[in-house]
XYZ file of C-alpha atoms in Angstrom:
639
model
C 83.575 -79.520 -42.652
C 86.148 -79.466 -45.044
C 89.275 -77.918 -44.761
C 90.294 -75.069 -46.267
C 93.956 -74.381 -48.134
C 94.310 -70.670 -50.018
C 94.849 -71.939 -53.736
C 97.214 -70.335 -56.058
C 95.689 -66.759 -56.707
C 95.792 -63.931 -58.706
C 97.376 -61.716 -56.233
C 99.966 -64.225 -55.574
C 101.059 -64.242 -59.222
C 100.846 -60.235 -59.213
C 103.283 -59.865 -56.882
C 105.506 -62.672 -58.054
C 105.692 -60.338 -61.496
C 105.800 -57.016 -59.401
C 108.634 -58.318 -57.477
C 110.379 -59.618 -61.052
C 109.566 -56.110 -62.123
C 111.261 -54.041 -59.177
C 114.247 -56.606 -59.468
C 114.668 -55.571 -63.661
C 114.378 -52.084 -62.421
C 117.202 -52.060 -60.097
C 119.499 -53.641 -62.406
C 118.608 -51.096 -64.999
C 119.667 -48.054 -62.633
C 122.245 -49.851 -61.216
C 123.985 -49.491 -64.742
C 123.261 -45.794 -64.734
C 125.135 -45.225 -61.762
C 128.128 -47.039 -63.049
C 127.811 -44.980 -66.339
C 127.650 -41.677 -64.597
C 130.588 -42.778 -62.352
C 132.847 -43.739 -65.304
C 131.648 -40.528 -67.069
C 132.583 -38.519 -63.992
C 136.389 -40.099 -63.863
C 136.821 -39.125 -67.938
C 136.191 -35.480 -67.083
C 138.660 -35.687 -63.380
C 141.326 -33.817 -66.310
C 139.071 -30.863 -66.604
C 139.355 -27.456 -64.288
C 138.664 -28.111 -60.597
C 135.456 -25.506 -61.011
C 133.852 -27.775 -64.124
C 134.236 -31.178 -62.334
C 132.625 -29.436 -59.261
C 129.559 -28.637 -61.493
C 129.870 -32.224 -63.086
C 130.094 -33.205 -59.492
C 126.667 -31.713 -58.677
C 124.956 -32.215 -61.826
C 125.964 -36.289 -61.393
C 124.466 -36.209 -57.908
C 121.335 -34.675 -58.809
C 120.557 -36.770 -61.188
C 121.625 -40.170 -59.379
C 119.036 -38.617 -56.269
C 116.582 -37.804 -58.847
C 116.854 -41.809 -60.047
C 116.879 -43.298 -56.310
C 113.928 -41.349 -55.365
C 111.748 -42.341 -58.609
C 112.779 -45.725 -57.830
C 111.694 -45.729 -54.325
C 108.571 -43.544 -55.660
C 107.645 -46.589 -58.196
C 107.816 -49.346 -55.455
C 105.501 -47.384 -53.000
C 103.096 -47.261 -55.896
C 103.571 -50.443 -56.972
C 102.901 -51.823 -53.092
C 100.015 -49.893 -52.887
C 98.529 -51.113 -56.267
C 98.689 -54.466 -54.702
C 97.460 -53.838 -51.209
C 94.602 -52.263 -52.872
C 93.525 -55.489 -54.653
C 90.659 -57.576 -53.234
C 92.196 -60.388 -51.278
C 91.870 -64.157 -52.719
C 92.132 -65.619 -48.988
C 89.607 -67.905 -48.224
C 87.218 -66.937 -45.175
C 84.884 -67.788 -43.012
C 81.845 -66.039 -44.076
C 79.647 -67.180 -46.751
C 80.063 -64.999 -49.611
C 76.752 -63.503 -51.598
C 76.223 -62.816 -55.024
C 73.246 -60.193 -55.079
C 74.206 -58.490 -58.458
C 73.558 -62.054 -59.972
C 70.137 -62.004 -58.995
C 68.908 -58.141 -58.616
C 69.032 -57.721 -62.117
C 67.626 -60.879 -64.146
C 64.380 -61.473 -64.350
C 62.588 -64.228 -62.186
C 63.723 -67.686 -63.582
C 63.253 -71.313 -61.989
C 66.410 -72.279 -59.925
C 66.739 -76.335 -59.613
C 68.661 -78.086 -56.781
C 69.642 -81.427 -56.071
C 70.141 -82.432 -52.729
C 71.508 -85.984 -51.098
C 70.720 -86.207 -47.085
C 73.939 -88.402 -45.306
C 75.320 -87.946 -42.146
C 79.103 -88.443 -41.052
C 81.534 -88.178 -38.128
C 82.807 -84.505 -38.552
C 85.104 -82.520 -35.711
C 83.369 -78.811 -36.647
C 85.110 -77.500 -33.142
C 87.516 -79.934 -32.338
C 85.373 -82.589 -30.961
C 83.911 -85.563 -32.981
C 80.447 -86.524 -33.523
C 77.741 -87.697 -35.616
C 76.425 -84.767 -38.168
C 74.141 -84.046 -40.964
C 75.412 -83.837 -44.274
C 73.882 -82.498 -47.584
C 75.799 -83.583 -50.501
C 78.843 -83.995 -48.374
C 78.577 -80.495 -46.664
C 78.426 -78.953 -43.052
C 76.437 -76.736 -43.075
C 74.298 -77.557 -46.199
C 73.967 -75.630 -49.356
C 73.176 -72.336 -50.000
C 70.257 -71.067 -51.881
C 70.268 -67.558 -52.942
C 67.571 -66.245 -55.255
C 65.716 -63.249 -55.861
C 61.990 -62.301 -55.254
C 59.480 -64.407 -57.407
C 61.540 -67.046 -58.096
C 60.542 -70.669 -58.448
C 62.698 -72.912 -56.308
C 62.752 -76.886 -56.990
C 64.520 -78.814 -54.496
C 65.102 -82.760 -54.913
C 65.773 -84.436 -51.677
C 67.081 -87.744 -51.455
C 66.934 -89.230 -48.146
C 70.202 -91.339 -48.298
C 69.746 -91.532 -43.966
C 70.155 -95.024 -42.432
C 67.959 -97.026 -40.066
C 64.964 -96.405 -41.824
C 65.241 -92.577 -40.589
C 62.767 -89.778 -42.058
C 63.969 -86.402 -42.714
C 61.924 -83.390 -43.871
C 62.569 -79.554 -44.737
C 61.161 -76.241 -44.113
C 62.246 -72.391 -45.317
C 62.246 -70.389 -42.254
C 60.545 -67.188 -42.815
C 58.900 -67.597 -46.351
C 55.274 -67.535 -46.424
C 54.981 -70.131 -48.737
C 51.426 -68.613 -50.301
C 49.839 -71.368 -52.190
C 52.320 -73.961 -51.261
C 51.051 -75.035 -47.741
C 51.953 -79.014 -48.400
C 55.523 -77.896 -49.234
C 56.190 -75.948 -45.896
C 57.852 -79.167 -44.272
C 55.987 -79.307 -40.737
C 55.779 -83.188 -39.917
C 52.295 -83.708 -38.374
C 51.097 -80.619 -40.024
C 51.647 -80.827 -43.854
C 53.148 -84.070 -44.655
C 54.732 -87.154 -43.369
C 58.575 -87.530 -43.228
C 60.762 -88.829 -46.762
C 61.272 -91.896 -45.919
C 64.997 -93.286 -45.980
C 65.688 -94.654 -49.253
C 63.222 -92.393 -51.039
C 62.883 -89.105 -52.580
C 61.019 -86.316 -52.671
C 60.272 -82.449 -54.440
C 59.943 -79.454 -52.776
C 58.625 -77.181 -55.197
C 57.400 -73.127 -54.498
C 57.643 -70.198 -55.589
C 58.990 -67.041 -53.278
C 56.366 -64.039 -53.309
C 57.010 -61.055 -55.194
C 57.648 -59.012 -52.295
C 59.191 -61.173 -49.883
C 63.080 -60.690 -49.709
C 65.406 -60.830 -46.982
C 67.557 -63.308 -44.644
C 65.927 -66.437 -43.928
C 67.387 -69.954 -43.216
C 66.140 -73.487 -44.266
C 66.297 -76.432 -41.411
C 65.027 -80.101 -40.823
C 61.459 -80.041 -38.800
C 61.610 -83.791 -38.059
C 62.735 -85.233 -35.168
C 65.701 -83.185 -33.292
C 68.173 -83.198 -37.001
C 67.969 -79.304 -37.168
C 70.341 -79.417 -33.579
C 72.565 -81.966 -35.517
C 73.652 -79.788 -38.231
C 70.509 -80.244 -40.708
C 70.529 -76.706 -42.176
C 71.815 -74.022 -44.146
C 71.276 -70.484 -45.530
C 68.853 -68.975 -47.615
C 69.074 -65.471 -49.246
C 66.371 -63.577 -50.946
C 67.494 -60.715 -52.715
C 65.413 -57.550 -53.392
C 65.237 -57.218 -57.211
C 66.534 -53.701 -58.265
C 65.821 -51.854 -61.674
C 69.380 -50.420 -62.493
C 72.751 -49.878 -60.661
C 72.730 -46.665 -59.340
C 75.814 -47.081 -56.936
C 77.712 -49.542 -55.768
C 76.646 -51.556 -53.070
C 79.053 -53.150 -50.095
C 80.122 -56.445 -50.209
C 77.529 -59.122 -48.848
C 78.432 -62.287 -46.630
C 76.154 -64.958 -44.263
C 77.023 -66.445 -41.072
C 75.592 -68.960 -39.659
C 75.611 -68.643 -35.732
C 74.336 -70.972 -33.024
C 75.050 -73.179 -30.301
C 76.791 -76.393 -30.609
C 76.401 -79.530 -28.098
C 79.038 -82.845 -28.402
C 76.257 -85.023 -27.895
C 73.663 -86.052 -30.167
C 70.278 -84.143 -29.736
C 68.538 -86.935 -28.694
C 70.836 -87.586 -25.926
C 70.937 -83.937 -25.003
C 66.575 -84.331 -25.286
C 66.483 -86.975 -23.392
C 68.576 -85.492 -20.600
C 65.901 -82.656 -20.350
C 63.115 -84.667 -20.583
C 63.680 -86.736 -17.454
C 61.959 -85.667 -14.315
C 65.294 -85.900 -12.192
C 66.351 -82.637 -14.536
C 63.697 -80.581 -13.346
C 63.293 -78.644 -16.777
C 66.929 -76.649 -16.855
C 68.278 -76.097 -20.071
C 70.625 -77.656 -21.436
C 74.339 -76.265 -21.490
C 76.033 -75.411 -24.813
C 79.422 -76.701 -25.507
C 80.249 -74.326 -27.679
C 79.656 -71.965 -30.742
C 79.799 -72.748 -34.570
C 80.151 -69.737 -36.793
C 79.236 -71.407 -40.561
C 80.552 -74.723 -39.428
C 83.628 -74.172 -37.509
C 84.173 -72.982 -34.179
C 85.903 -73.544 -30.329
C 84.824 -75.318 -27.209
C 86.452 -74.251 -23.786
C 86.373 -76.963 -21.052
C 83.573 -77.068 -18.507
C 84.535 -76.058 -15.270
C 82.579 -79.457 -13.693
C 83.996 -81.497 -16.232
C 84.855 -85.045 -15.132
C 86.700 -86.625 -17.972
C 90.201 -84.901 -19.232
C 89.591 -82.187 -21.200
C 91.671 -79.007 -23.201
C 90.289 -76.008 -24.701
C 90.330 -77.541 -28.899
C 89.014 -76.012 -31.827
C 90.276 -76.562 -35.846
C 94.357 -75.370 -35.655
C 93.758 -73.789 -39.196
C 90.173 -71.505 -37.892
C 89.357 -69.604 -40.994
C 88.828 -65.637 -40.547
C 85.499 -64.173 -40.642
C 86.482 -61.837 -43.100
C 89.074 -61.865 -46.173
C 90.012 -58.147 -45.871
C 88.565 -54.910 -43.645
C 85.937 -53.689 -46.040
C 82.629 -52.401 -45.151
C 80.370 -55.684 -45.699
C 76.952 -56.186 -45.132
C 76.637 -58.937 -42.457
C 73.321 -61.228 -42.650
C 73.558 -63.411 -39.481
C 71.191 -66.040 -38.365
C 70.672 -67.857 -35.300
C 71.009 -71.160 -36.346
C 71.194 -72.660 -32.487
C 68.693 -74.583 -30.359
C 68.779 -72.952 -26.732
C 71.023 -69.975 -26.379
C 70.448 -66.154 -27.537
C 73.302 -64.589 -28.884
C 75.308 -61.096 -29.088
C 77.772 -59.768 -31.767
C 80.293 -57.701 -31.326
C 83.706 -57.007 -33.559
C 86.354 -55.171 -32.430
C 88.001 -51.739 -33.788
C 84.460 -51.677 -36.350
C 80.688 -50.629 -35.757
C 77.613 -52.263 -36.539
C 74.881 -51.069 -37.754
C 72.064 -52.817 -38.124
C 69.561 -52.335 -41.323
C 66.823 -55.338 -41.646
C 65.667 -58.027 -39.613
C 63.638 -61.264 -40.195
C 62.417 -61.055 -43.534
C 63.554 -57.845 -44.914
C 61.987 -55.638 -41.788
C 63.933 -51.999 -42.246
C 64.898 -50.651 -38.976
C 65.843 -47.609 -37.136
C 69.520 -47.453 -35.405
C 72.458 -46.048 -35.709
C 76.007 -47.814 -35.800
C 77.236 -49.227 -32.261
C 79.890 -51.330 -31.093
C 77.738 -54.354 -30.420
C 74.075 -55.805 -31.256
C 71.804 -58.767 -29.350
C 70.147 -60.306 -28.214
C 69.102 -62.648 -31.061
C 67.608 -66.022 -30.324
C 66.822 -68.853 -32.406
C 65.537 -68.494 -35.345
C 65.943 -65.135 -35.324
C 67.888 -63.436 -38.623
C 69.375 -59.558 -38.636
C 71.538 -57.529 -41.423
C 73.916 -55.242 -40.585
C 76.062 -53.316 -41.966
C 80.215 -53.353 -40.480
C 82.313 -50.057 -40.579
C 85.846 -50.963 -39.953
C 86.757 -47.919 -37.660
C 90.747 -48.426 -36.871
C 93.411 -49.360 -39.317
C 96.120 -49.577 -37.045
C 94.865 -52.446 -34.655
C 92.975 -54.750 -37.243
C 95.250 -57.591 -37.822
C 94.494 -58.386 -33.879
C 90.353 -57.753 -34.256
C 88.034 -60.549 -33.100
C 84.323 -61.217 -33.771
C 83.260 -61.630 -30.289
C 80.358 -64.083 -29.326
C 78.269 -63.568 -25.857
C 75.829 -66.315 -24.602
C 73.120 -64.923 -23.101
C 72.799 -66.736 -19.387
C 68.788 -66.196 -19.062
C 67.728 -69.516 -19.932
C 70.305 -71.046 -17.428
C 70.069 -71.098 -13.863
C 72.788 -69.581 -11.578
C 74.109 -72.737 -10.075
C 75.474 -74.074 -13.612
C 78.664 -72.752 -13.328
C 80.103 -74.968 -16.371
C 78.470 -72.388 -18.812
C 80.836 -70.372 -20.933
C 79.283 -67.142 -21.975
C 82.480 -65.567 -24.261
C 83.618 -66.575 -27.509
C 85.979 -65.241 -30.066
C 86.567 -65.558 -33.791
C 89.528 -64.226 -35.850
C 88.238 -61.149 -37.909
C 91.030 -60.768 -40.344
C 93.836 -62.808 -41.978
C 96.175 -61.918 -39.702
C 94.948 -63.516 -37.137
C 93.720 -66.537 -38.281
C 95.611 -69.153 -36.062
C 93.287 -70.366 -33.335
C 95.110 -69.460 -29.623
C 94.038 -69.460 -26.374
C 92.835 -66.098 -26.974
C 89.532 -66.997 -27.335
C 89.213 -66.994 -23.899
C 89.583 -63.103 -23.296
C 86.778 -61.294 -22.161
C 85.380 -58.898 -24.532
C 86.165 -54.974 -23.317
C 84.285 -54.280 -20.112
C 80.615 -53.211 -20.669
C 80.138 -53.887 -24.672
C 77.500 -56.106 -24.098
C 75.104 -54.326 -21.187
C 71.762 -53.493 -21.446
C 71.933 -49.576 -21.375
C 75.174 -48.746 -22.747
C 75.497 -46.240 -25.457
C 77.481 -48.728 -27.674
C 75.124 -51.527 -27.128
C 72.073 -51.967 -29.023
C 68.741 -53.778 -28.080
C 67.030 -55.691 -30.000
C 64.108 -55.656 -27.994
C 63.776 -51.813 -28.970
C 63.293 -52.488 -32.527
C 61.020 -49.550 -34.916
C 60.496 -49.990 -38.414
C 61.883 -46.891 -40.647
C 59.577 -47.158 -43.262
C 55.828 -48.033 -41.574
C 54.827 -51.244 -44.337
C 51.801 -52.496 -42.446
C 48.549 -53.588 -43.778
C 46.352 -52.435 -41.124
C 44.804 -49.607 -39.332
C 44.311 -49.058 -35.698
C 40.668 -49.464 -35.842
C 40.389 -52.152 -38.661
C 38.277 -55.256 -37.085
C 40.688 -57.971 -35.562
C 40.060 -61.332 -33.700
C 42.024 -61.875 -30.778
C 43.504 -65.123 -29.883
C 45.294 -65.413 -26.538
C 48.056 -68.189 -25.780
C 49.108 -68.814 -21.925
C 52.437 -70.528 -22.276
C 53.848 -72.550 -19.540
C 56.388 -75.806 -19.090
C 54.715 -78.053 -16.590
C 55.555 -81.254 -14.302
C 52.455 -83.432 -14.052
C 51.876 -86.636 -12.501
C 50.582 -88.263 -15.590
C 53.279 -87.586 -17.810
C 55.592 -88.890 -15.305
C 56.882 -85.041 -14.405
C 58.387 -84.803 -17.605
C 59.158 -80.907 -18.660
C 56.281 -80.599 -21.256
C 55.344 -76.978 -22.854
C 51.710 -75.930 -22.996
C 49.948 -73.914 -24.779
C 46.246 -72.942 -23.506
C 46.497 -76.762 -20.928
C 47.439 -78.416 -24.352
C 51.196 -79.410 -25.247
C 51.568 -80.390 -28.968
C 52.230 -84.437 -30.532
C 51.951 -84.730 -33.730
C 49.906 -87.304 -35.659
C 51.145 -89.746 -37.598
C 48.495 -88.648 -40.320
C 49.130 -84.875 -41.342
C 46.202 -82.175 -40.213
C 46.577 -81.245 -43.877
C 44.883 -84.406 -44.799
C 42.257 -85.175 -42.621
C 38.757 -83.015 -41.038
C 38.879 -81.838 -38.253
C 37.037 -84.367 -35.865
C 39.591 -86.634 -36.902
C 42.156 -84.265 -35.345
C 43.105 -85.731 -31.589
C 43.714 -83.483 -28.177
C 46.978 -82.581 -28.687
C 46.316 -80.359 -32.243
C 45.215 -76.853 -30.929
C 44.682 -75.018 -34.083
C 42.734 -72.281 -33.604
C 40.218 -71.853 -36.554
C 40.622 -68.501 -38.481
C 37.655 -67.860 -40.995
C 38.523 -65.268 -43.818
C 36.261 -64.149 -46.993
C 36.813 -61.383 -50.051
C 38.387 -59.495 -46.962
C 40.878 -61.103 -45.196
C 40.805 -60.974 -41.188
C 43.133 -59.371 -38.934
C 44.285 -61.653 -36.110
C 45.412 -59.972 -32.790
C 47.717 -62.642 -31.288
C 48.718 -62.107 -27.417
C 51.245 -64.900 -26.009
C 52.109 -64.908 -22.246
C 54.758 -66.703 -20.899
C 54.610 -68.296 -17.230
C 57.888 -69.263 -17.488
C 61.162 -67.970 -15.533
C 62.725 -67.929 -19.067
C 62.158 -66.020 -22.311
C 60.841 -68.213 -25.141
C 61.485 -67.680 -29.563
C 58.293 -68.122 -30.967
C 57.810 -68.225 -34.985
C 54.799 -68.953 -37.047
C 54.645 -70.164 -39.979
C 52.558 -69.112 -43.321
C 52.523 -65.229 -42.257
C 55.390 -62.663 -40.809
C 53.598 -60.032 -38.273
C 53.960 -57.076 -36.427
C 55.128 -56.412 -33.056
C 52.660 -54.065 -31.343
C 53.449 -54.794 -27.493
C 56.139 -56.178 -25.382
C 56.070 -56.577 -21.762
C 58.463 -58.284 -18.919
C 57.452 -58.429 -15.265
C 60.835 -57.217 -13.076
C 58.640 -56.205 -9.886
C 57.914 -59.317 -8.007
C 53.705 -57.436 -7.690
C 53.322 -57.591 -11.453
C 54.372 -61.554 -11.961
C 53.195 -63.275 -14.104
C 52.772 -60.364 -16.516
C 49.584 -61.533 -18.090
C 47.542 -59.403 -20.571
C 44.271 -60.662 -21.171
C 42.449 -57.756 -23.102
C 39.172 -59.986 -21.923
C 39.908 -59.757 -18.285
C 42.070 -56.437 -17.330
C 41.915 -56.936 -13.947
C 43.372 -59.765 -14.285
C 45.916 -58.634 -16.774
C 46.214 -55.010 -18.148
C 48.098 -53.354 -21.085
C 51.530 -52.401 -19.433
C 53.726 -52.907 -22.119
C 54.361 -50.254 -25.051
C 52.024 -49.883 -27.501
C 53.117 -49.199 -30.752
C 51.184 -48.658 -33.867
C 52.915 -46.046 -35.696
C 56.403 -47.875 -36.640
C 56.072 -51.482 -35.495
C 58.376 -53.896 -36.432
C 57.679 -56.714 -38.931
C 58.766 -60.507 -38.087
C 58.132 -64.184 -38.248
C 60.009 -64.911 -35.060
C 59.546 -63.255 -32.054
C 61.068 -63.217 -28.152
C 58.440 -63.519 -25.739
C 60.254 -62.158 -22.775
C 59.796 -64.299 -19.127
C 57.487 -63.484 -16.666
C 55.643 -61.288 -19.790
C 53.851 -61.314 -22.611
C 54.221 -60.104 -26.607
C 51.287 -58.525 -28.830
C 51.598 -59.227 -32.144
C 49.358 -58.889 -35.375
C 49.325 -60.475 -38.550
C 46.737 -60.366 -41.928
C 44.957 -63.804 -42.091
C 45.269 -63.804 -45.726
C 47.389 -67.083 -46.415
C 45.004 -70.283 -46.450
C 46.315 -73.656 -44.726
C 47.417 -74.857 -41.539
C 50.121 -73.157 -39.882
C 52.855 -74.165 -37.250
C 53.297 -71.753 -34.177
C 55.972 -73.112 -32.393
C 59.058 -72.121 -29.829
C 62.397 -72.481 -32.007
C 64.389 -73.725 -28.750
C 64.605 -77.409 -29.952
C 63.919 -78.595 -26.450
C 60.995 -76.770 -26.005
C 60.055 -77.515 -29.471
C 60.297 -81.195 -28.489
C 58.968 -81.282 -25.890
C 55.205 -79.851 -27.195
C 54.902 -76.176 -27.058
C 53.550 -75.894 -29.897
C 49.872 -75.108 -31.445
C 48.877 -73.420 -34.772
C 46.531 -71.659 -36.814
C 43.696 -72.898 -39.125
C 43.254 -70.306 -41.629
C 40.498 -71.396 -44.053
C 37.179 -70.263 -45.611
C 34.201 -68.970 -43.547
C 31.999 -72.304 -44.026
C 35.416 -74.382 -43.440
C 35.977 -75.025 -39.667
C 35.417 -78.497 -40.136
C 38.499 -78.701 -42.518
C 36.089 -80.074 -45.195
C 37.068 -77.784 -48.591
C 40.833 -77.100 -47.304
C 41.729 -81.204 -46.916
C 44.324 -82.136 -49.175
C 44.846 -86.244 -49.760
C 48.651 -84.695 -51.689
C 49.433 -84.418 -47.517
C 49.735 -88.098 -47.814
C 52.126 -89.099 -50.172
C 54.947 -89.893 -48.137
C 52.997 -91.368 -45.098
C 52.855 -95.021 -46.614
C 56.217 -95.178 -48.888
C 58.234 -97.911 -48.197
């Protein structure tokens, strides 16, 4: 993270010149005066009634002067207060009217993968770099672009590093989706290698690109990635556009984090955040168990989210490994427009938003609503406590940004509690993002169409011969990968651990009905890769008679439909909360051939196998004959 010092700016010269300006002014009336009054004492010989109309006339017109003086400066001030701000911020500011416009072109990157000791809130550790930056760069585009990405893996210690694009579908580009053990083998250290697709005509929205090797995605391996909607002409102008990154933060490296979960003595408990990184920077607050000395630290010169109070358009992605995540900002509404990959949604403007879990993306749209207390406004973080049991009292669940400029010096305030009740399930000003509707129905499906229906039984289990190690199944089977990629190999070569349903589709592309349900006492981000889907059903078991809250549409007395079931207006993602104790009912077009990661997007879990996938191929194909690609292998024998 680098800091960050306002340069010289335009405004700062403008009111160098307006002050120069009001100064010349001054002097210029001040001479006036001393005419008039010089004036007045040549005419003192004159009747007493004439030098009382002098008398009058003189002070009219010295009034007049003072009060176009002081008329011109309040003009003046507001002439400059009126001018966009220079200040640097926080937020990552977006360019759309660069890209809405043109036509599709080929946008080239280079990229160098290092790593360096950074202090991102205060504390130092080991971090991910790409080309020197925290977090890496951004690429915004528009729909139908081509995107060429050269990747240099300048990582030590013989370390492998690969990339993926969170939320695009990646049509005809399977071996460039970056899933290690699915379609390709990591870039070796030293080397270097293209990632080269082209973004679908219609797909636009917020999505995020990450590392999917090893655990380097929870060390700061990521950055943003903004598809903009092309638009024919400018009707109106639009608000201003910005992306923040949001997501836990932990001092430790991942893998010591990882393997602190994975040992049996842990007993499967999340790991506890140490703090929250808003695009790079952000706070800790000392653990209430800690044993070593600690002090509440973050960066002394904390940038402000925002340069000035105008209405923006917020596009804010979960970029953390473990913990969900709630927005609020103080004296401003929210209002929240897309989600995922360009999803519109129903809502109307509230004073906060959540919860959104990892991997998860959301637009919305910020109404500053009260002038007079802005220079004290915070963007205020809550942690959502689900995933952590009661007894871990060392969890901090409140964090707090400076909105504005004016309060941009990092003080102990981010320790005050948000206002009483902005965050609750139920309040007026709160909205859910489990209650999502589409405004604008943009499915591809009927109610009655044909669909297969694959079921998933999710559940982190302690067996004997994995040493009770926390390990995430899906269907009895928690995911390894190979250290050959499915991509390139048939299907009897595949070993136990690769549970990729086989999906056949022919001139008519199959619907898939996908039902996961989750065993587990905690709520689960699951995203798939290759498609974005609709959310038909959502169910959590609260009454201790309905646990586990199963739906198995083969079995209903064993599980029946007690979620809502919504065809008319679902919502459209590629990363969904299952919710504990529950299940989710999504559906998705099986029109995108390849092999496809479906994975949770909590690293842990992530790591520690839940995970399976989808085989989406031809009809005759379920050996993985026709759909083999040797290109799969290029990296897996560098050296």
């Amino acid at each position: 993270m680098k800091a960050a010092k306002a340069p010289l700016s335009v405004d700062s010269l403008g009111q160098d010149k307006a002050l120069l300006q009001d100064h010349e002014h001054d002097s210029d009336s001040t001479e006036k005066y001393f005419f008039l009054e010089d004036d007045g004492r040549s005419r003192a010989r004159w009747s007493l009634n004439r030098s009382w109309l002098w008398f009058c006339l003189l002070a009219a017109i010295i009034a007049a002067v003072v009060l176009s003086t002081g008329a011109w400066r309040f003009i003046a001030s507001q002439q400059h207060s009126a001018k966009p701000s220079q200040e640097p911020q926080l937020a990552i500011d977006l360019q759309p009217d660069q890209h809405i416009f043109r036509q599709p072109t080929t946008l080239t990157f280079q990229w160098n993968i290092t790593s360096g000791n950074l202090s991102p809130d205060g504390s130092r550790k080991k971090i991910y770099l790409v080309n020197g930056e925290f977090p890496g760069p951004l690429i915004e585009a528009r729909s139908g672009d081509r995107i060429i990405v050269h990747v240099t893996n300048s990582l030590p210690d013989d370390e492998g590093v690969s990339l993926h694009w969170h939320g695009l579908q990646m049509r005809g580009h399977n071996t460039m989706d970056g899933a290690v053990g699915i379609t390709q083998c990591p870039i070796p250290a030293g080397q270097d290698f293209i990632y080269d697709f082209r973004i679908g005509e219609e797909e636009h929205g917020t999505f995020w690109w990450h590392s999917h090797a090893h655990l380097q995605r929870a060390d700061g391996l990521y950055g943003g990635l903004v598809i903009h909607k092309p638009a024919a002409t400018k009707t109106m102008p639009n608000p201003k556009e910005a992306l923040l990154l949001v997501g836990d933060w932990f001092h430790s490296q991942q893998e010591n984090v990882f393997s602190e979960y994975n040992s049996p003595m842990n007993y499967g408990k999340e790991p506890i955040l140490d703090g929250i990184l808003v695009n790079g920077q952000g706070q800790h607050h000392c653990r209430k168990d800690d044993a070593n000395p600690c002090s509440d630290g973050g960066p002394s010169d904390l940038l402000p989210i925002l340069r000035s109070a105008e209405t923006t358009r917020l596009r804010i992605v979960n970029t953390g490994t473990v913990a969900g995540l709630s927005f609020a900002m103080d004296d401003a509404t929210l209002k929240l427009i897309e989600v995922d990959g360009g999803c519109p949604v129903e809502s109307s403007p509230t004073k906060s938003l959540g919860i959104l879990y990892p991997g998860e993306r959301i637009d919305a749209l910020l109404h500053w609503t009260s002038a007079s207390s802005q220079r004290a406004s915070q963007l205020r973080i809550k942690v959502d406590q689900e995933n952590f049991v009661a007894w871990q009292q060392k969890l901090d669940l409140d964090y707090a940004f400076p909105a504005l400029p004016e309060n941009n010096v990092f003080v102990s305030s981010g320790r005050v509690a948000p206002p009483e009740g902005i965050f609750q399930v139920g309040n007026i000003a709160h909205f859910d993002l489990a209650n999502l509707t589409s405004s604008s129905l943009q499915s591809n499906f009927g109610e009655e169409d044909e669909a297969e229906t694959i079921l998933f039984f999710v559940k982190t289990m302690f067996l004997n011969q994995y040493h009770l190690r926390p390990l995430g199944h899906l269907n009895g089977t928690f995911w390894k990968p190979q250290d050959i990629p499915l991509l390139a190999l048939n299907r009897s070569s595949w070993d136990k651990h690769q549970n990729m349903p086989f999906v056949s589709t022919s001139a008519k592309p199959k619907r898939v009905n996908l039902i996961i349900n989750n065993h587990d006492d905690g709520a689960h981000a699951f995203h798939l890769h290759g498609h974005n889907f609709y959310v038909l059903s959502s169910f959590q078991a609260t009454d201790r008679r309905d646990v586990p809250g199963t739906y198995n549409p083969y079995r209903p007395d064993e599980g029946a439909l007690r979620g809502w079931l919504n065809y008319k207006n679902p919502v459209r993602k590629d990363t969904v909360v299952v919710p504990k104790t529950g299940y989710v009912w999504v559906t998705f077009m099986a029109d995108n051939l390849g092999l496809w990661l479906l994975h949770c997007h909590m690293m842990v879990h992530q790591a520690g196998g839940m995970a399976a996938g989808f085989h989406v191929g031809l009809e005759d194909d379920y050996e993985h004959l026709q759909g083999q690609d040797a290109t799969a292998l290029q990296l897996c024998n560098s050296e």
